[in-house]
Structures are given as C-alpha cells and as structure tokens.
Amino acid sequence: MRLVAENVSRSFGPRRVFGPLSFATEPGRVLGVAGANGSGKTTLVKVLAGLLRPSAGSVRLEDAGRPGSRIGVREAAGAIGWCAPDLSLYGELTPAENLEFFARVAGRLPTREELEERIASVGLDPRRLRSIRTRFLSTGQRQRLKLAYSVLSSPAVLLLDEPGSNLDEAGHRAVTAIVAEQRGRGSVVLATNDPAELALADERVTL
Amino acid sequence: MQVLGTAGKVVLGLGMAVVLWAAFLYAHPAESFVGESSRIVFFHVPTAWISALAFLLAAIHSGLYLKTRKMERDDAAAAAARLGILFCVLATVTGSLFAKVMWNSYWNWDPRQTSIVLLLLVYGAYLGLRQAIEEPERRATLSAAYALIAFVSVPFLMFAVPRMYASLHPDTVINARGRIEMSPDIKLVFFSSMIAFTALFAWMYALDVKATRLVRRLSERTGGFEA
Amino acid sequence: MILRAAAAVFVKDLRTEWRTRVAINALLLFAFSVLVLVGYAVGPTRLTLEDRPVVNSVLLWIVLFFSAMTGLSRSFVNEEETGTAAALRLSAPPASVFLGKLLGNLALLGVVMAVVVPLFLALMSFGIAAPGLFLAVLALGGVGIAAASTFIAAIVSKTAAKGALFAVLATPLLLPPLVAAVTGTQIAATGPESAAGLDAVRLLFAYDGLMVTASFLLFDAVWRE
C-alpha cells in the first residue's frame, strides 16, 4: 500500500506549521523527512498517522495494485505503525503486557513466544523484563520497546519520528534492522536529523 | 455589508413599539389572573420561545460543524448559545415577576422554574468549556460535542422532570386539549409580539454571528489566539 | 471484535488500577469521609420520621454523586496526561475505547455503591420498604452517572483545566437522572412499589438509553478530534 499525501498542511489556529506538501510512499522504499527543529516534522508525522486532522488537503492509503482504491488514513486500522517522541506506553504494565494489550485491541491474540520474540528483536531481554513495569525501564529501553510496538501489527506503512533518540550503538543497529525488515513488507517514513539515519532514505522531503 | 438596512431597522423599531403599546393599552387583561398580570404573556412566552429556538440553532450548528468542520458553523453555534442564555434569563425574570404577583413569591421551585435554571446551567457550562480551550478547532469540536449531548438531556429537563411533580404554571399556549384559548384581542397582540420578538432575535443573531466571525478572522490574521 | 477490544481496554484499566489503586482509594476515602460527616451532623435520630425518606434519599445521592465527580474522570485524564492516548487512538477502535472505559467506570461506581449504600443505610437507620425498586433505581442511576461521566471525562481530558471543568460540565447533565433517582429512592423508602416509583424507573431507563446511545455516537468526534 502507498501512503499518499495531497496538498497537506496543518495550522494551529493562525500559525501554519508545515505545508502544503504532496508526496507518496512506495512499498520497499524509505522516505526521509528532514528539517530543522520547529520545522514541523513531528506534526507532519502525526498527520500522516491520522492522529491529527490536516488543516487542508488529504492523507490516504492507496492499494498499490489498484490505483484509485483509496482508504482514509483514519479508517485503516493496523495499516500504520508509529514511533515518535510523544508516543508513550503504559507505565504500570510490563513490556510484554503492553505489546499484548495493543495486539488485543487491534483484534489479535499473540502467544507469549511471539511477544517475547518481538521484545528480543529490539535487543531487550524478555526474560529479565518479565516482571518489570515499563515505568522502571531506562529511557533507552523504553525507546526500544516503542520501536517494537510500532511494528507490532506488521504495518503497511511505518512512521518513525526520531527513532534513534536516547539509543546506544546497539539500539541504532536495531533501528536499521527494523527499517530493513519493513522494506520487505511495506514502506517507511523516517523523520530525523541524524545523518546516519537519513542515509537509509531512498527519497527525501525537506521541510 | 449591513446585516439589516435602515428601512428594516425602522420597521422593526416601529413594530416593537406598537407591540409594547398594544400589550399594555390595547389588549384586555385575561380572566382568572390577578389584576393586570396576564399581560406578562406578551413578553414571557416570546422570550421563552426565542431561547428554545436559539438552543435548537446551537445544537443544529454544532451538529453541522462536526459534519463539515467549517468554522462558520462554530461561530453560529456560539452566538446562538449566548443569545439563548440572554433570552432564557429574560424568560426567567418575567416568569418570576408573574409568580410574585400570582402566588406572592418570586421563586418557589416550581418544576418549570427548576427546569429553566437547569437550562441556564447547561449552556453556562457550554460557554465555560469554550473559554477553557485555546485552540480554535479543538474548542469547536469539543464544545459541539458537549452542545449535542446537552441537547439530549434537555428534553428530560423540559418535559420529563416537570411531569413528576404538580406544576402551578398556567397552561402552555397550546393547552392540553390542543386548542388555543385566548380572547381575540389577546390573541392578536400575542402573535404580533411573537413575530416582533422573533424578528428582533433574527437581527441580533445575524449581528452576533457576524461579529464573532470578524473577531475570529482578526485573531487569525494577527496571530493571537484571543477570541 | 469491538467487544473483545473493549474487554481488553477494561482489563488493562482494571490491572493498572489494581497496581496503583489511586482511583478506588480516593473514591472510597472521599465517600467514607462524607458518610462520617453526614452521619455525625445529621445522624439517625435528628430527623423526624416523616422527614427521613426525603432527606436521606437526597443525602445518599449527594454522597454518590460527589464520589463519582472525584473519581470517574481519572481513566481518560490519565491516558492524556501520561501520553498513552495517542497509541490507544492509533491501535484501538474508538467504540471499544468508550465501551471499555464505560465498563471501568461502572465497575468503580459499583464498588463504591456496594460499600457506601449498606453503610449509609446502617449509619442513618434508613429503612427501605421496597428493596426491588431501590435496587433498580440504584442500578439505573449508576448507569446514567457512569455514561454521562465517561463522555464528559473524554471531553475534559483534552482541555487544560481537566478536573476543575469535569464537575462543571457533568453536573447539569446529571441533574435529571439524579432528580429521578432521589424521587425513586424516596418512594422505595416509604412504601410499596407504586406508579410514581415506576415513573422514576422509566425515566431513568430512558435517560440511560439515550445518554449511552448519544455518547456512543458522539465519542468518535471527541476522541479523534
């Protein structure tokens, strides 16, 4: 599926944050979004995720095989994965319980092995974290868990906003691995100022 | 562009003056009411009707805002709620004066009085909610949702709760037997007053909507959030 | 699908509440303090026999109403304050969020009622002549309070004032069912079930149905504003 943005812009009251912008993601490719602090990267990603209404224009999902088939981004449950600084998981639940909850509300019942595999894939030790509530994790560990959450539903489009923040060397490798994994499944929008991460992008939009 | 031209203003002003004159000097007091107290019907019922109309408009425009997301709808809903409260207060005061003359107390928690106070509370809360939100789109969405859910509970205030107690309120204009029982002179003045008040409201409403829209546009241009 | 997701939201909230016990402790402590205050100030013997049904019914619903106002906004306000609302918005169908939260608030209010009502009856020597009617009024009144509170909580969680605004917005909406519940309780206290008692039950039932339906329909607009 392609994520298509047409003349999208967003304002808060009188203040225009970004846009109007038009672009589309392609399966197997990574779209980089660059721009200085305050240029609206985070807001753009939220609009793409359907978490914010665009002030003008539209964001739609399009079946790659059938151009013209259009789904509003808000109606496409599970098609979009999102990891961003304003994403928070439940502090009182353990990492596995968090992932299990989000899978359940999306209508799936993952087994314990699947959950632990997901947790291990971002470099966390599922056995050691089994009885630890998420609020006791370090900031970097939480960032990794958020990455695991973002690909939980095997999304067609993965939106990553500063995915490498607070991560160590191994964490950055986990980001690279997740981007590579997503290429095989769909497309990636990667909003970042990290040159190493931007190097993963095939195309680039600068705000 | 002017909301109402000079000719319109003259007609409206003269009309209101004639209604005022007729209410006090032309119509005869109705039987079975203390003294001249029945004359309040020419003011009480129109203000009550206008407040109901205004709250209905607020609900309709709120619904349309959620559907179309046009800020003009939000301006219209806010203006309607404000004017609804104004006319609701007028209806409360005129009703209260009547109660003093008829039953010798301004306020006796008659079901009608109770439900009108609840209405004031509901739409007062609506305006409070509007003031608590700075961002225009968010304010419009959340207050529209509140206006609609409040509108759902209004029928309970107006009809259901009063029915549970005996009310001293005189028969409503169209009474339980489904007829309008008024002498011809009272009927004439009453309906003229209804028309005059409705025209007055329509003018005030158009002015308020226009003013609200201008303030919003101005704040969009200057970059401030002040409504 | 919606129901299963709603159950997941409900279980998640229950689990979080069980681990922190913030809402239930605040609610019960508040309810208990008010009970003590009312019991001490009014007591069972201060009132004349004919005053008891009226005053006690009003006091009981005031205790329940204010307890609800202290605790029922918690679950939505929490989601916005801790920033988990965004992930929930992205992953869960809106209807399941509302249903799950409504169930959670019903459970919370149910626990408070289960503690407060027997205590109140005992402390105030408040006898109930028609227990069936009384239970129906309690249940239907509770559903009405929970439904309106859940929807208002979703609204105020998106404003800066949050808690301060909650009672202001919820009170006018809750007055009709509270008036009916007080009347119903009064009738249940004084005598056998009557037409007036049934009127109160019918009114509560209609309010609940309308409130649940309307908030269900409007929730999507508020939640994904």
mmCIF file of C-alpha atoms in Angstrom, chain B residues 21-100:
data_model
loop_
_atom_site.group_PDB
_atom_site.id
_atom_site.type_symbol
_atom_site.label_atom_id
_atom_site.label_comp_id
_atom_site.label_asym_id
_atom_site.label_seq_id
_atom_site.Cartn_x
_atom_site.Cartn_y
_atom_site.Cartn_z
ATOM 1 C CA TRP B 21 -48.242 49.868 23.253
ATOM 2 C CA ALA B 22 -50.770 47.171 22.427
ATOM 3 C CA ALA B 23 -49.550 44.874 25.197
ATOM 4 C CA PHE B 24 -50.260 47.481 27.853
ATOM 5 C CA LEU B 25 -53.011 49.636 26.391
ATOM 6 C CA TYR B 26 -54.916 47.652 23.751
ATOM 7 C CA ALA B 27 -55.324 44.082 24.997
ATOM 8 C CA HIS B 28 -57.676 43.412 27.938
ATOM 9 C CA PRO B 29 -56.419 41.521 30.976
ATOM 10 C CA ALA B 30 -57.418 37.862 30.843
ATOM 11 C CA GLU B 31 -59.892 36.395 33.320
ATOM 12 C CA SER B 32 -58.751 34.211 36.212
ATOM 13 C CA PHE B 33 -55.449 36.050 36.570
ATOM 14 C CA VAL B 34 -54.653 38.513 39.356
ATOM 15 C CA GLY B 35 -55.051 42.115 38.198
ATOM 16 C CA GLU B 36 -53.100 43.003 35.080
ATOM 17 C CA SER B 37 -50.651 40.132 35.498
ATOM 18 C CA SER B 38 -51.767 38.298 32.346
ATOM 19 C CA ARG B 39 -50.007 40.958 30.236
ATOM 20 C CA ILE B 40 -46.701 39.260 31.034
ATOM 21 C CA VAL B 41 -47.665 36.597 28.486
ATOM 22 C CA PHE B 42 -46.761 39.045 25.691
ATOM 23 C CA PHE B 43 -43.149 39.093 26.904
ATOM 24 C CA HIS B 44 -42.636 35.894 28.829
ATOM 25 C CA VAL B 45 -43.754 33.453 26.170
ATOM 26 C CA PRO B 46 -41.842 35.106 23.272
ATOM 27 C CA THR B 47 -38.586 35.210 25.259
ATOM 28 C CA ALA B 48 -39.035 31.574 26.309
ATOM 29 C CA TRP B 49 -39.769 30.617 22.698
ATOM 30 C CA ILE B 50 -36.717 32.532 21.449
ATOM 31 C CA SER B 51 -34.438 30.837 23.969
ATOM 32 C CA ALA B 52 -35.735 27.424 22.862
ATOM 33 C CA LEU B 53 -35.202 28.438 19.232
ATOM 34 C CA ALA B 54 -31.671 29.663 19.999
ATOM 35 C CA PHE B 55 -30.700 26.456 21.784
ATOM 36 C CA LEU B 56 -32.097 24.457 18.892
ATOM 37 C CA LEU B 57 -29.988 26.541 16.492
ATOM 38 C CA ALA B 58 -26.924 25.966 18.685
ATOM 39 C CA ALA B 59 -27.487 22.204 18.509
ATOM 40 C CA ILE B 60 -28.076 22.218 14.739
ATOM 41 C CA HIS B 61 -24.966 24.278 14.012
ATOM 42 C CA SER B 62 -22.921 22.099 16.384
ATOM 43 C CA GLY B 63 -24.022 19.006 14.509
ATOM 44 C CA LEU B 64 -23.229 20.631 11.193
ATOM 45 C CA TYR B 65 -19.811 21.675 12.478
ATOM 46 C CA LEU B 66 -18.940 18.077 13.327
ATOM 47 C CA LYS B 67 -20.092 17.103 9.850
ATOM 48 C CA THR B 68 -18.438 19.805 7.761
ATOM 49 C CA ARG B 69 -15.662 21.144 10.046
ATOM 50 C CA LYS B 70 -16.407 24.680 8.862
ATOM 51 C CA MET B 71 -15.514 27.275 11.490
ATOM 52 C CA GLU B 72 -18.512 29.400 10.404
ATOM 53 C CA ARG B 73 -20.740 26.732 11.956
ATOM 54 C CA ASP B 74 -18.892 27.100 15.236
ATOM 55 C CA ASP B 75 -19.375 30.897 15.165
ATOM 56 C CA ALA B 76 -23.101 30.372 14.615
ATOM 57 C CA ALA B 77 -23.401 27.803 17.417
ATOM 58 C CA ALA B 78 -21.570 30.010 19.915
ATOM 59 C CA ALA B 79 -23.656 33.073 19.043
ATOM 60 C CA ALA B 80 -26.882 31.074 19.325
ATOM 61 C CA ALA B 81 -25.924 29.737 22.761
ATOM 62 C CA ARG B 82 -25.022 33.224 24.012
ATOM 63 C CA LEU B 83 -28.306 34.739 22.848
ATOM 64 C CA GLY B 84 -30.180 31.678 24.119
ATOM 65 C CA ILE B 85 -28.838 32.367 27.599
ATOM 66 C CA LEU B 86 -29.782 36.042 27.351
ATOM 67 C CA PHE B 87 -33.385 35.257 26.397
ATOM 68 C CA CYS B 88 -33.503 32.413 28.916
ATOM 69 C CA VAL B 89 -32.612 34.908 31.666
ATOM 70 C CA LEU B 90 -35.339 37.262 30.396
ATOM 71 C CA ALA B 91 -37.873 34.433 30.439
ATOM 72 C CA THR B 92 -36.796 33.508 33.980
ATOM 73 C CA VAL B 93 -37.121 37.081 35.231
ATOM 74 C CA THR B 94 -40.508 37.708 33.609
ATOM 75 C CA GLY B 95 -41.774 34.358 34.902
ATOM 76 C CA SER B 96 -40.515 35.190 38.344
ATOM 77 C CA LEU B 97 -42.295 38.574 38.349
ATOM 78 C CA PHE B 98 -45.507 36.828 37.366
ATOM 79 C CA ALA B 99 -45.029 34.297 40.174
ATOM 80 C CA LYS B 100 -44.664 37.131 42.676
#
